[in-house]
Short mmCIF file of C-alpha atoms in Angstrom, two decimals:
data_model
loop_
_atom_site.label_atom_id
_atom_site.label_comp_id
_atom_site.label_asym_id
_atom_site.label_seq_id
_atom_site.Cartn_x
_atom_site.Cartn_y
_atom_site.Cartn_z
CA MET A 1 -69.48 16.87 -12.60
CA LYS A 2 -66.63 18.84 -14.30
CA GLN A 3 -64.49 16.03 -15.66
CA ALA A 4 -62.14 17.89 -17.83
CA HIS A 5 -59.76 20.65 -16.62
CA LEU A 6 -58.75 23.89 -18.88
CA GLY A 7 -54.92 24.56 -17.80
CA GLY A 8 -52.22 26.08 -19.43
CA ARG A 9 -52.13 29.72 -20.58
CA THR A 10 -55.70 30.65 -19.62
CA ARG A 11 -55.01 34.30 -18.48
CA GLY A 12 -55.90 36.70 -20.77
CA LEU A 13 -58.68 35.00 -22.16
CA ARG A 14 -62.13 36.44 -22.93
CA PRO A 15 -64.90 34.83 -21.18
CA GLY A 16 -66.56 33.61 -24.71
CA GLN A 17 -63.46 31.95 -25.88
CA LEU A 18 -63.36 30.15 -22.15
CA ARG A 19 -66.74 29.09 -22.84
CA GLN A 20 -65.99 27.54 -25.82
CA LEU A 21 -63.05 25.75 -24.60
CA GLU A 22 -65.46 24.53 -21.94
CA ARG A 23 -67.43 23.27 -24.10
CA LEU A 24 -65.43 21.62 -26.75
CA SER A 25 -63.72 19.56 -23.45
CA HIS A 26 -67.17 18.16 -22.88
CA ARG A 27 -67.65 17.06 -26.32
CA ARG A 28 -67.11 13.13 -26.25
CA HIS A 29 -64.73 10.78 -28.61
CA PRO A 30 -64.98 6.96 -29.73
CA GLU A 31 -63.78 4.71 -27.19
CA ARG A 32 -60.33 3.16 -27.31
CA CYS A 33 -59.13 4.70 -30.79
CA GLY A 34 -59.67 7.65 -33.26
CA ALA A 35 -61.60 10.69 -32.46
CA ASP A 36 -64.55 12.91 -32.89
CA LEU A 37 -64.12 14.94 -36.46
CA LEU A 38 -66.30 17.73 -35.78
CA THR A 39 -64.57 18.55 -32.25
CA LEU A 40 -60.95 18.31 -33.88
CA GLU A 41 -62.24 20.55 -36.64
CA ARG A 42 -63.35 23.12 -34.14
CA LEU A 43 -60.18 22.52 -31.96
CA ALA A 44 -58.21 23.85 -35.03
CA ASP A 45 -60.69 26.86 -35.85
CA LEU A 46 -60.06 27.53 -31.93
CA SER A 47 -56.22 27.09 -32.12
CA LEU A 48 -55.87 29.66 -35.29
CA ASP A 49 -57.89 32.00 -33.42
CA LEU A 50 -56.21 31.95 -30.12
CA LYS A 51 -52.75 31.92 -32.21
CA ASP A 52 -51.66 29.25 -29.65
CA ASN A 53 -50.94 25.19 -29.35
CA LEU A 54 -54.17 23.45 -28.23
CA HIS A 55 -53.82 19.77 -26.68
CA LEU A 56 -56.64 17.45 -25.36
CA VAL A 57 -55.86 13.94 -23.30
CA LEU A 58 -58.56 11.84 -23.44
CA ASP A 59 -58.90 8.60 -21.44
CA GLY A 60 -60.04 5.27 -22.74
CA ARG A 61 -63.57 5.85 -22.77
CA GLY A 62 -63.26 9.01 -25.22
CA ILE A 63 -63.80 11.52 -22.25
CA CYS A 64 -61.82 14.56 -22.16
CA ARG A 65 -59.72 15.37 -19.08
CA LEU A 66 -57.57 17.67 -19.99
CA LEU A 67 -57.68 20.77 -22.52
CA TRP A 68 -54.19 22.42 -22.60
CA ILE A 69 -53.16 25.79 -24.08
CA GLY A 70 -49.59 26.63 -24.89
CA PRO A 71 -46.71 24.31 -25.67
CA LEU A 72 -45.98 21.23 -23.85
CA THR A 73 -43.10 22.80 -21.86
CA SER A 74 -42.98 20.46 -18.72
CA SER A 75 -44.91 17.46 -17.81
CA ALA A 76 -45.39 18.21 -14.35
CA GLY A 77 -48.07 20.43 -14.99
CA LEU A 78 -49.76 18.26 -16.94
CA LEU A 79 -49.66 15.16 -15.04
CA GLU A 80 -50.85 17.12 -11.78
CA HIS A 81 -54.28 17.76 -13.63
CA LEU A 82 -54.58 14.25 -14.75
CA PRO A 83 -55.88 11.35 -12.37
CA GLN A 84 -53.44 8.71 -11.64
CA ALA A 85 -55.48 5.72 -10.56
CA PRO A 86 -55.71 2.84 -13.55
CA ARG A 87 -59.27 3.00 -13.03
CA ARG A 88 -59.90 6.59 -14.14
CA GLN A 89 -57.64 6.56 -16.97
CA ALA A 90 -59.64 3.66 -18.58
CA GLY A 91 -57.14 1.94 -20.45
CA GLY A 92 -54.56 4.67 -20.87
CA TRP A 93 -54.38 8.10 -22.29
CA ARG A 94 -54.42 9.21 -26.07
CA LEU A 95 -52.89 12.97 -27.02
CA ILE A 96 -54.49 15.12 -29.60
CA SER A 97 -52.45 18.04 -30.42
CA CYS A 98 -52.83 21.31 -32.83
CA PRO A 99 -49.51 22.88 -33.04
CA ILE A 100 -49.14 26.59 -34.51
CA GLY A 101 -47.58 26.83 -37.87
CA ARG A 102 -48.31 24.41 -41.41
CA GLN A 103 -45.12 22.53 -41.02
CA ARG A 104 -45.07 21.56 -37.32
CA LEU A 105 -46.75 18.29 -37.55
CA GLN A 106 -43.64 16.43 -36.38
CA PRO A 107 -42.95 17.29 -32.80
CA ASP A 108 -39.76 19.27 -31.67
CA PRO A 109 -37.51 16.92 -29.16
CA HIS A 110 -38.38 18.85 -26.00
CA ALA A 111 -42.20 18.13 -26.75
CA ALA A 112 -41.72 14.72 -27.68
CA VAL A 113 -40.17 14.21 -24.44
CA VAL A 114 -42.78 15.67 -22.29
CA ALA A 115 -45.10 14.00 -24.41
CA LEU A 116 -43.57 10.38 -23.23
CA ASP A 117 -43.84 11.11 -19.44
CA LEU A 118 -47.69 11.01 -20.00
CA ASN A 119 -47.43 7.57 -21.39
CA PRO A 120 -49.85 7.64 -23.87
CA THR A 121 -51.29 4.99 -26.49
CA SER A 122 -51.24 7.62 -29.22
CA TRP A 123 -50.35 11.20 -30.13
CA LEU A 124 -52.54 12.74 -32.73
CA ARG A 125 -51.33 15.91 -34.55
CA LEU A 126 -53.48 17.86 -36.72
CA SER A 127 -52.84 21.19 -38.61
CA GLN A 128 -54.19 24.36 -37.69
CA SER A 129 -55.40 24.97 -41.66
CA ARG A 130 -56.44 22.99 -44.65
CA SER A 131 -54.24 22.36 -47.51
CA ALA A 132 -54.98 23.47 -51.01
CA ASP A 133 -57.10 20.23 -51.85
CA GLY A 134 -59.28 21.11 -48.68
CA GLN A 135 -57.87 18.31 -46.67
CA ARG A 136 -56.38 18.96 -43.14
CA PRO A 137 -52.81 17.22 -42.59
CA SER A 138 -52.57 15.17 -39.65
CA VAL A 139 -50.18 12.29 -38.63
CA LEU A 140 -50.28 9.82 -36.14
CA LEU A 141 -47.31 9.08 -34.02
CA LEU A 142 -47.08 6.10 -31.40
CA PRO A 143 -44.68 5.84 -28.64
CA ASP A 144 -41.40 3.86 -29.61
CA ARG A 145 -38.67 4.42 -26.83
CA SER A 146 -36.22 3.06 -29.71
CA GLN A 147 -36.41 5.96 -31.90
CA ALA A 148 -34.52 9.04 -31.58
CA ILE A 149 -37.24 11.15 -30.21
CA GLY A 150 -39.43 8.06 -28.55
CA TRP A 151 -41.79 8.07 -31.43
CA HIS A 152 -43.03 6.08 -34.50
CA CYS A 153 -45.06 7.81 -37.40
CA ALA A 154 -47.74 5.23 -37.81
CA ALA A 155 -49.55 6.99 -40.15
CA GLU A 156 -49.77 10.21 -42.42
CA ALA A 157 -52.90 11.62 -44.12
CA ASP A 158 -56.01 13.68 -43.69
CA LEU A 159 -57.58 14.01 -40.83
CA ARG A 160 -60.94 12.44 -41.34
CA ASP A 161 -59.25 9.23 -42.42
CA LEU A 162 -56.99 9.42 -39.35
CA CYS A 163 -59.93 9.76 -36.80
CA GLU A 164 -61.21 6.43 -38.11
CA LEU A 165 -58.36 4.26 -38.26
CA GLU A 166 -57.52 1.45 -36.12
CA ILE A 167 -54.13 1.61 -34.27
CA GLU A 168 -54.17 -2.13 -33.46
CA GLY A 169 -50.95 -3.67 -35.68
CA LEU A 170 -50.00 -0.33 -36.90
CA SER A 171 -46.50 -0.30 -34.92
CA SER A 172 -43.87 -2.62 -35.20
CA ALA A 173 -42.05 -1.50 -32.36
CA GLN A 174 -41.74 -3.66 -29.27
CA PRO A 175 -43.39 -2.48 -26.01
CA ALA A 176 -41.53 -0.85 -23.46
CA PRO A 177 -40.36 -3.52 -21.11
CA PRO A 178 -41.99 -3.19 -17.40
CA VAL A 179 -39.64 -2.36 -14.67
CA GLU A 180 -39.28 -4.60 -11.98
CA PRO A 181 -40.26 -3.32 -8.51
CA SER A 182 -37.61 -2.13 -6.60
CA GLY A 183 -36.80 0.54 -3.87
CA GLU A 184 -34.03 1.76 -6.09
CA GLU A 185 -34.06 4.84 -7.93
CA ARG A 186 -33.06 4.63 -11.09
CA VAL A 187 -30.48 7.28 -12.48
CA LEU A 188 -29.26 8.55 -15.69
CA LEU A 189 -25.38 9.52 -15.78
CA LEU A 190 -24.32 12.51 -17.60
CA THR A 191 -20.59 12.76 -18.54
CA LEU A 192 -18.16 14.65 -20.48
CA SER A 193 -15.42 12.19 -21.62
CA GLU A 194 -14.18 10.26 -24.43
CA GLU A 195 -15.42 6.80 -25.71
CA ALA A 196 -12.22 5.02 -25.33
CA ASN A 197 -10.04 7.31 -22.73
CA PRO A 198 -8.95 4.55 -19.72
CA GLN A 199 -9.33 7.76 -17.22
CA GLY A 200 -12.72 8.69 -18.44
CA ASP A 201 -13.86 5.11 -17.77
CA ARG A 202 -12.43 5.04 -14.21
CA GLU A 203 -13.80 8.40 -13.56
CA LEU A 204 -17.17 6.79 -14.95
CA ALA A 205 -16.72 4.03 -12.62
CA GLU A 206 -16.22 5.99 -9.76
CA LEU A 207 -19.14 7.99 -10.43
CA GLU A 208 -21.28 4.84 -10.45
CA GLY A 209 -19.85 3.77 -7.31
CA LEU A 210 -20.82 6.81 -5.75
CA VAL A 211 -24.29 6.53 -6.96
CA ARG A 212 -24.54 2.65 -5.59
CA SER A 213 -23.31 4.12 -1.98
CA ALA A 214 -26.19 6.51 -2.52
CA GLY A 215 -28.82 3.59 -2.87
CA ALA A 216 -29.42 4.31 -6.65
CA ARG A 217 -29.09 2.33 -9.49
CA PRO A 218 -27.32 3.62 -12.90
CA VAL A 219 -29.27 2.38 -15.51
CA ALA A 220 -27.48 4.30 -18.65
CA VAL A 221 -24.57 6.65 -19.60
CA VAL A 222 -24.90 9.73 -22.46
CA ARG A 223 -21.61 10.63 -23.00
CA GLN A 224 -20.28 13.84 -24.84
CA ARG A 225 -16.69 14.82 -26.16
CA PRO A 226 -14.92 17.51 -23.90
CA GLY A 227 -14.56 20.22 -26.27
CA LEU A 228 -16.39 23.62 -26.85
CA LYS A 229 -18.61 23.77 -24.05
CA ASN A 230 -22.01 25.79 -24.02
CA PRO A 231 -21.31 28.00 -20.72
CA GLN A 232 -25.25 27.69 -20.14
CA THR A 233 -25.63 23.95 -20.05
CA LEU A 234 -21.79 22.20 -20.53
CA TRP A 235 -23.41 20.20 -23.13
CA GLY A 236 -25.01 20.55 -26.42
CA THR A 237 -28.65 20.66 -27.32
CA GLY A 238 -28.55 17.52 -29.36
CA LYS A 239 -26.77 15.63 -26.64
CA LEU A 240 -29.48 16.96 -23.94
CA GLU A 241 -32.24 15.97 -26.18
CA GLU A 242 -30.57 12.17 -26.68
CA ALA A 243 -30.11 12.27 -22.92
CA ALA A 244 -34.08 12.93 -22.39
CA VAL A 245 -35.14 10.11 -24.59
CA GLU A 246 -32.81 8.09 -22.48
CA ALA A 247 -34.02 8.74 -19.29
CA ARG A 248 -37.55 8.02 -20.55
CA ARG A 249 -36.30 4.75 -22.38
CA ASN A 250 -34.73 3.38 -19.16
CA HIS A 251 -37.31 4.96 -16.75
CA ALA A 252 -34.96 7.20 -14.82
CA SER A 253 -36.19 9.51 -12.29
CA LEU A 254 -32.98 11.64 -11.96
CA VAL A 255 -30.13 12.79 -13.91
CA ILE A 256 -26.45 12.82 -11.98
CA THR A 257 -23.80 14.79 -13.92
CA ASP A 258 -19.94 13.93 -13.45
CA ARG A 259 -19.32 17.80 -13.50
CA GLU A 260 -20.06 20.61 -10.86
CA LEU A 261 -22.95 22.63 -11.95
CA THR A 262 -23.45 26.65 -11.19
CA PRO A 263 -26.89 27.44 -10.13
CA VAL A 264 -27.98 28.64 -13.91
CA GLN A 265 -26.50 25.76 -15.47
CA ALA A 266 -28.71 23.26 -13.36
CA ARG A 267 -31.54 24.98 -13.45
CA ASN A 268 -31.23 25.01 -17.44
CA LEU A 269 -30.54 21.58 -17.31
CA GLU A 270 -33.96 20.84 -15.44
CA ARG A 271 -35.52 22.92 -18.14
CA LEU A 272 -34.01 20.99 -21.01
CA LEU A 273 -34.47 17.37 -19.71
CA ASP A 274 -37.67 17.73 -17.85
CA CYS A 275 -36.00 15.74 -15.23
CA PRO A 276 -34.56 16.45 -11.54
CA VAL A 277 -30.71 17.17 -12.13
CA MET A 278 -27.94 16.21 -9.44
CA ASP A 279 -24.31 17.00 -9.64
CA ARG A 280 -21.46 15.26 -8.30
CA SER A 281 -21.16 17.06 -5.41
CA GLU A 282 -24.71 17.17 -4.46
CA LEU A 283 -24.36 13.41 -4.80
CA ILE A 284 -21.73 13.71 -2.36
CA LEU A 285 -23.25 15.38 0.15
CA ASP A 286 -26.34 13.19 -0.01
CA ILE A 287 -24.02 10.13 0.68
CA PHE A 288 -22.37 11.72 3.97
CA ALA A 289 -26.00 13.11 4.64
CA GLN A 290 -26.87 9.13 4.85
CA ARG A 291 -23.48 7.95 7.14
CA ALA A 292 -23.89 10.60 9.57
CA GLY A 293 -24.66 8.53 12.75
CA SER A 294 -23.30 11.01 15.60
CA ALA A 295 -24.44 14.47 16.30
CA ALA A 296 -21.09 16.12 15.23
CA GLY A 297 -21.26 14.07 11.73
CA ARG A 298 -25.16 15.65 11.34
CA LEU A 299 -24.00 18.78 12.21
CA GLN A 300 -21.05 19.27 9.77
CA VAL A 301 -23.02 17.78 6.82
CA GLU A 302 -26.27 20.24 7.24
CA LEU A 303 -23.81 23.02 7.47
CA ALA A 304 -22.07 21.46 4.25
CA GLN A 305 -25.27 21.17 2.62
CA LEU A 306 -26.52 24.60 3.49
CA ARG A 307 -23.70 26.40 2.08
CA TYR A 308 -24.17 24.29 -1.01
CA ARG A 309 -27.97 24.88 -1.63
CA LEU A 310 -28.11 28.87 -0.24
CA PRO A 311 -27.19 30.00 -4.18
CA ARG A 312 -29.01 27.45 -5.67
CA LEU A 313 -32.62 28.50 -3.98
CA LEU A 314 -35.40 29.26 -6.49
CA GLY A 315 -38.03 31.72 -5.54
CA ARG A 316 -41.63 29.68 -5.87
CA GLY A 317 -43.52 33.30 -6.00
CA ARG A 318 -44.17 36.19 -4.09
CA SER A 319 -45.57 36.46 -0.38
CA LEU A 320 -47.30 39.32 0.14
CA SER A 321 -47.53 39.02 4.18
CA ARG A 322 -45.19 41.51 5.19
CA GLN A 323 -46.58 44.69 3.29
CA GLY A 324 -46.40 47.24 5.44
CA GLY A 325 -49.36 50.24 6.36
CA GLY A 326 -47.18 53.09 6.46
CA ILE A 327 -45.34 55.87 4.16
CA GLY A 328 -42.90 53.85 2.67
CA THR A 329 -43.67 50.67 3.42
CA ARG A 330 -46.13 49.65 0.67
CA GLY A 331 -44.67 47.81 -2.10
CA PRO A 332 -44.55 44.64 -3.76
CA GLY A 333 -43.79 42.71 -0.41
CA GLU A 334 -41.06 40.69 0.53
CA THR A 335 -40.38 37.74 -1.66
CA GLN A 336 -40.81 34.25 -0.22
CA LEU A 337 -36.71 33.59 -1.78
CA GLU A 338 -35.63 36.37 0.42
CA LYS A 339 -37.07 34.90 3.90
CA ASP A 340 -35.45 31.15 2.60
CA ARG A 341 -32.24 32.80 2.53
CA ARG A 342 -32.43 35.09 5.34
CA ALA A 343 -33.76 31.50 7.10
CA ILE A 344 -30.71 29.74 5.68
CA ALA A 345 -28.01 32.19 6.59
CA ARG A 346 -29.65 32.22 10.28
CA ARG A 347 -29.33 28.23 10.45
CA ILE A 348 -25.68 28.65 9.25
CA ASP A 349 -24.61 31.11 11.85
CA ARG A 350 -26.21 28.81 14.44
CA LEU A 351 -24.15 25.82 13.02
CA MET A 352 -21.12 28.12 12.97
CA GLN A 353 -21.13 28.71 16.47
CA ASP A 354 -21.75 24.82 17.13
CA LEU A 355 -18.92 24.20 14.91
CA LYS A 356 -16.45 26.20 17.14
CA GLN A 357 -17.48 24.66 20.18
CA LEU A 358 -17.03 21.38 18.45
CA ARG A 359 -13.56 22.20 17.35
CA GLU A 360 -12.61 23.46 21.01
CA HIS A 361 -13.67 20.24 22.21
CA ARG A 362 -11.70 17.94 19.91
CA GLN A 363 -8.70 20.31 20.81
CA ARG A 364 -9.35 19.78 24.78
CA LEU A 365 -9.60 15.87 23.76
CA ARG A 366 -6.07 16.14 22.05
CA ASP A 367 -4.46 18.32 24.60
CA ARG A 368 -5.46 15.05 27.18
CA ARG A 369 -3.60 12.87 25.19
CA GLU A 370 -0.36 15.17 24.49
CA ASN A 371 2.05 12.59 25.72
CA LEU A 372 1.06 9.52 23.37
CA ALA A 373 2.10 9.42 19.89
CA ARG A 374 -0.68 9.58 17.47
CA VAL A 375 -0.90 8.21 14.00
CA ALA A 376 -3.84 8.69 11.73
CA LEU A 377 -4.80 6.79 8.91
CA VAL A 378 -5.68 8.59 5.70
CA GLY A 379 -6.09 7.76 2.29
CA TYR A 380 -8.74 7.47 -0.64
CA THR A 381 -12.66 6.45 -0.06
CA ASN A 382 -12.87 2.49 0.24
CA ALA A 383 -9.03 1.97 0.10
CA GLY A 384 -9.22 -0.36 3.06
CA LYS A 385 -8.22 2.24 6.06
CA SER A 386 -10.93 0.57 8.62
CA SER A 387 -9.87 -2.83 7.72
CA LEU A 388 -6.48 -1.65 8.70
CA MET A 389 -7.59 -0.64 11.92
CA ASN A 390 -9.28 -3.46 12.64
CA ALA A 391 -6.34 -5.83 11.87
CA LEU A 392 -4.11 -3.50 14.33
CA CYS A 393 -6.49 -2.95 16.92
CA GLY A 394 -9.61 -4.92 16.54
CA ARG A 395 -8.94 -7.99 18.91
CA ARG A 396 -12.20 -7.43 20.80
CA PRO A 397 -15.27 -6.80 19.15
CA SER A 398 -16.28 -3.86 20.97
CA ASP A 399 -13.13 -2.55 19.32
CA ARG A 400 -13.90 -2.83 15.74
CA VAL A 401 -14.87 -0.07 13.38
CA VAL A 402 -17.23 -0.70 10.58
CA ALA A 403 -15.69 -1.64 7.74
CA GLU A 404 -17.60 -2.26 4.36
CA ASP A 405 -16.78 -2.43 0.58
CA LYS A 406 -18.80 1.12 -0.12
CA LEU A 407 -17.54 4.88 -0.72
CA PHE A 408 -17.46 6.55 2.74
CA ALA A 409 -18.31 4.11 4.79
CA THR A 410 -16.63 5.83 7.79
CA LEU A 411 -17.45 9.39 8.18
CA ASP A 412 -16.79 9.96 11.94
CA PRO A 413 -13.07 9.79 13.14
CA THR A 414 -12.75 6.85 15.64
CA THR A 415 -9.31 6.48 17.59
CA ARG A 416 -8.02 3.35 19.25
CA ARG A 417 -4.84 2.56 21.11
CA LEU A 418 -2.07 0.00 19.98
CA GLU A 419 0.13 -0.98 22.35
CA PHE A 420 3.99 -2.40 21.64
CA PRO A 421 4.80 -5.07 24.65
CA ARG A 422 8.05 -4.24 26.20
CA GLU A 423 10.04 -7.12 28.39
CA GLY A 424 9.88 -6.19 32.19
CA ALA A 425 7.85 -2.72 31.60
CA ALA A 426 4.55 -1.42 30.67
CA PRO A 427 3.70 -1.55 27.01
CA ASN A 428 4.30 1.54 24.64
CA THR A 429 1.36 2.79 23.65
CA LEU A 430 0.01 5.05 20.92
CA LEU A 431 -3.22 6.38 19.14
CA ILE A 432 -4.12 5.18 16.06
CA THR A 433 -7.26 7.23 14.13
CA ASP A 434 -9.39 6.13 11.32
CA THR A 435 -10.78 9.19 9.56
CA VAL A 436 -13.25 10.37 6.68
CA GLY A 437 -11.79 9.27 3.33
CA PHE A 438 -10.76 11.30 0.44
CA ILE A 439 -12.28 11.62 -3.21
CA ARG A 440 -11.13 13.55 -6.61
CA ALA A 441 -12.51 16.76 -6.29
CA LEU A 442 -14.12 17.02 -3.25
CA PRO A 443 -16.62 19.72 -2.91
CA ASP A 444 -15.35 22.91 -0.76
CA PRO A 445 -18.34 23.44 1.21
CA LEU A 446 -17.66 19.78 2.54
CA VAL A 447 -13.94 20.56 3.05
CA GLU A 448 -14.71 23.66 4.82
CA ALA A 449 -17.40 22.15 7.14
CA PHE A 450 -15.50 18.97 7.89
CA ARG A 451 -12.28 20.88 9.07
CA ALA A 452 -12.84 19.88 12.48
CA THR A 453 -12.74 16.29 11.94
CA LEU A 454 -9.74 17.07 9.38
CA GLU A 455 -7.87 18.42 12.44
CA GLU A 456 -7.60 14.88 14.06
CA THR A 457 -5.74 14.25 10.68
CA LEU A 458 -3.31 17.50 10.92
CA ALA A 459 -2.76 16.94 14.81
CA ALA A 460 -1.36 13.46 14.12
CA ASP A 461 2.50 12.78 14.55
CA ILE A 462 2.52 10.33 11.18
CA LEU A 463 0.22 9.87 8.52
CA LEU A 464 0.02 6.53 6.87
CA LEU A 465 -1.38 7.08 3.45
CA VAL A 466 -3.65 3.67 2.68
CA VAL A 467 -3.33 2.92 -0.98
CA ASP A 468 -5.72 0.60 -2.48
CA LEU A 469 -3.18 -1.28 -5.18
CA GLY A 470 -5.82 -3.90 -7.05
CA ASP A 471 -7.55 -0.37 -8.00
CA PRO A 472 -6.25 0.46 -11.44
CA ASP A 473 -6.56 4.21 -10.80
CA TRP A 474 -4.28 3.91 -7.65
CA SER A 475 -1.42 6.64 -8.76
CA ALA A 476 -4.36 8.77 -9.42
CA HIS A 477 -5.78 8.29 -5.93
CA LEU A 478 -2.51 8.91 -4.11
CA ALA A 479 -1.82 12.22 -6.02
CA THR A 480 -5.51 12.91 -4.94
CA VAL A 481 -4.57 12.62 -1.24
CA HIS A 482 -1.03 14.11 -1.44
CA ALA A 483 -2.53 17.35 -2.85
CA LEU A 484 -5.79 17.61 -0.50
CA LEU A 485 -3.20 17.15 2.47
CA ASP A 486 -0.97 19.76 1.01
CA SER A 487 -3.92 22.00 0.88
CA LEU A 488 -4.63 21.67 4.47
CA ASP A 489 -0.99 22.69 5.39
CA SER A 490 -0.16 19.07 6.62
CA THR A 491 3.71 18.59 7.64
CA ALA A 492 3.40 15.36 9.18
CA LEU A 493 5.65 12.71 8.60
CA ARG A 494 3.79 10.63 5.67
CA ARG A 495 4.12 7.00 4.96
CA VAL A 496 2.56 5.12 1.97
CA VAL A 497 1.08 1.98 3.06
CA ALA A 498 0.31 -0.24 -0.17
CA ASN A 499 -2.87 -2.24 0.48
CA GLN A 500 -4.58 -5.45 -1.26
CA ILE A 501 -1.31 -6.76 -2.37
CA ASP A 502 -3.00 -9.96 -2.57
CA ARG A 503 -5.16 -8.83 -5.43
CA CYS A 504 -2.88 -6.31 -7.27
CA PRO A 505 -0.79 -7.00 -10.37
CA LEU A 506 3.08 -7.57 -10.35
CA GLU A 507 3.46 -3.97 -12.35
CA ALA A 508 1.56 -2.18 -9.65
CA VAL A 509 4.11 -3.13 -6.99
CA GLU A 510 7.08 -2.22 -9.44
CA THR A 511 5.78 1.29 -10.07
CA ILE A 512 4.76 2.33 -6.48
CA ARG A 513 8.44 1.26 -5.51
CA GLN A 514 9.61 3.60 -7.79
CA GLN A 515 7.39 6.43 -7.01
CA GLU A 516 7.52 5.79 -3.17
CA PRO A 517 10.85 3.84 -2.19
CA ASP A 518 9.66 3.33 1.34
CA THR A 519 6.32 1.90 0.69
CA LEU A 520 5.14 -0.53 3.19
CA PHE A 521 3.22 -3.40 1.76
CA LEU A 522 0.49 -5.65 3.49
CA SER A 523 -3.07 -6.67 3.04
CA ALA A 524 -5.32 -6.05 5.81
CA VAL A 525 -7.43 -8.83 5.24
CA ARG A 526 -5.19 -11.60 5.18
CA GLY A 527 -2.75 -10.17 7.69
CA ASP A 528 0.15 -10.02 5.54
CA GLY A 529 2.75 -7.51 5.95
CA LEU A 530 1.05 -6.56 9.29
CA ARG A 531 4.44 -7.36 11.47
CA GLY A 532 6.51 -5.02 9.03
CA LEU A 533 4.06 -2.07 9.98
CA ARG A 534 4.18 -2.66 13.45
CA ASP A 535 8.01 -3.05 13.50
CA TRP A 536 8.16 0.37 11.35
CA LEU A 537 5.91 2.26 13.67
CA ASP A 538 7.95 0.59 17.16
CA GLY A 539 11.04 1.78 14.98
CA GLN A 540 9.94 4.91 14.14
CA ILE A 541 8.12 6.19 17.19
CA TRP A 542 10.10 4.63 20.15
CA GLN A 543 14.38 4.26 20.36
CA ASN A 544 16.20 3.53 23.34
CA GLY A 545 12.81 4.20 25.16
CA GLN A 546 12.46 7.61 23.65
CA ASN A 547 9.42 8.83 22.03
CA GLN A 548 10.99 10.20 18.40
CA ALA A 549 8.03 10.92 17.11
CA LEU A 550 7.44 13.94 19.78
CA VAL A 551 10.60 15.14 20.01
#
């Protein structure tokens, strides 16, 4: 039964070289620690003959499970050829490498990160050639995630001595703490911000909130000061090497950046980090996909995701199934990437037609309400719009909307009636709509796809801009809302509503009074100030029985 797999740069090898490599992979080594000296001497000779790196992965019983030809560039290619069951590992892997050149005993940072993903108990690196005294320089590395590259040099000596060395007690590093079982994905945040910058800290806190809203858990942050940016990656090589080790140290399975990435930048980061990478825009799209509960919401989210992913498709190889048989039709065939792009383009066209029908349907609904005044609650995400909606219109349980302390809890617009009693006459009625929350740097595909939803805001007669005055960054949030409304060419009357007055500092009240003198102050949860808001709406819309907002 074949126990070892031969992988890596096997194409182009002669049959004799392949037979030598296979015989080498069938040799047994001592159990638990050490290695067979004659096998490693032959490994060095073969590496010198092939002019390439050679790597052995041994299990706890000394059986070679993988012989890899070439550099350690990606852990995925190695792990797919190794058994994952603990019984098959027999106590953990041992990694043995023979790199090219004399001065390559210390691993480069990227190879060190790939080796960490294998989670070996030790890593023996031997030189291709002997030194002047006839010895073969070698180094024994033990995993230590507190080190800069994730490895600790336990011993450096001749290969013969290291093959017989017992590794117990050599490492002074503490073992990595076990990761508690949890359904949350562990995420490392990669940011461009200053360490002691209040604005950068607030943006980082917002990114952490987005990660938690997506159901993941931020476990580490790697910052780089904004300055001269590398256009290929945005972050410097040294900082990315630090991020790669930090991700392994904290067992993070995903890296999220605070900047939008081009397709080339995303691929370069994934290659250097050897880890899936997602930018802030894709994270927001993922949150919207989780929150989409209605057919209209799912339609708009799917359209935004497809528009975002179309330029980021990466080909998986060539598919020759569409080769022709006539003159002028022979060739390499149509690539899978081209077929994927065409399929997505067709799907986008279909979604655009459905979106057009959705916009027409909502326009008809608005036409039916032409004789009623309309008020829209707009503002930054998690500012308390849904809580204010429930405080005004949620007397009955069926009229209440979902109000949760998380970002983008509301995705689909919800409209309720708000009545103002009159003596001896029917009550005045207006329609109040709770809309999707805004956020800084909202992705363009999302704004375009949700234009049908944002039209509910544009069609309102009065816009109540809800601001969470307890948030330290409320001023920037208010500026973001104003800028987005201006970009949508909104001309409706705007009035700022300062929420959370029971939790905000006095300085915030004075500041917003200077910026917005007509601000209405209230607490949606406690009910403070709701009477003042209703009186203002009553006086603004109705005066002497006439609907002022519709004049």
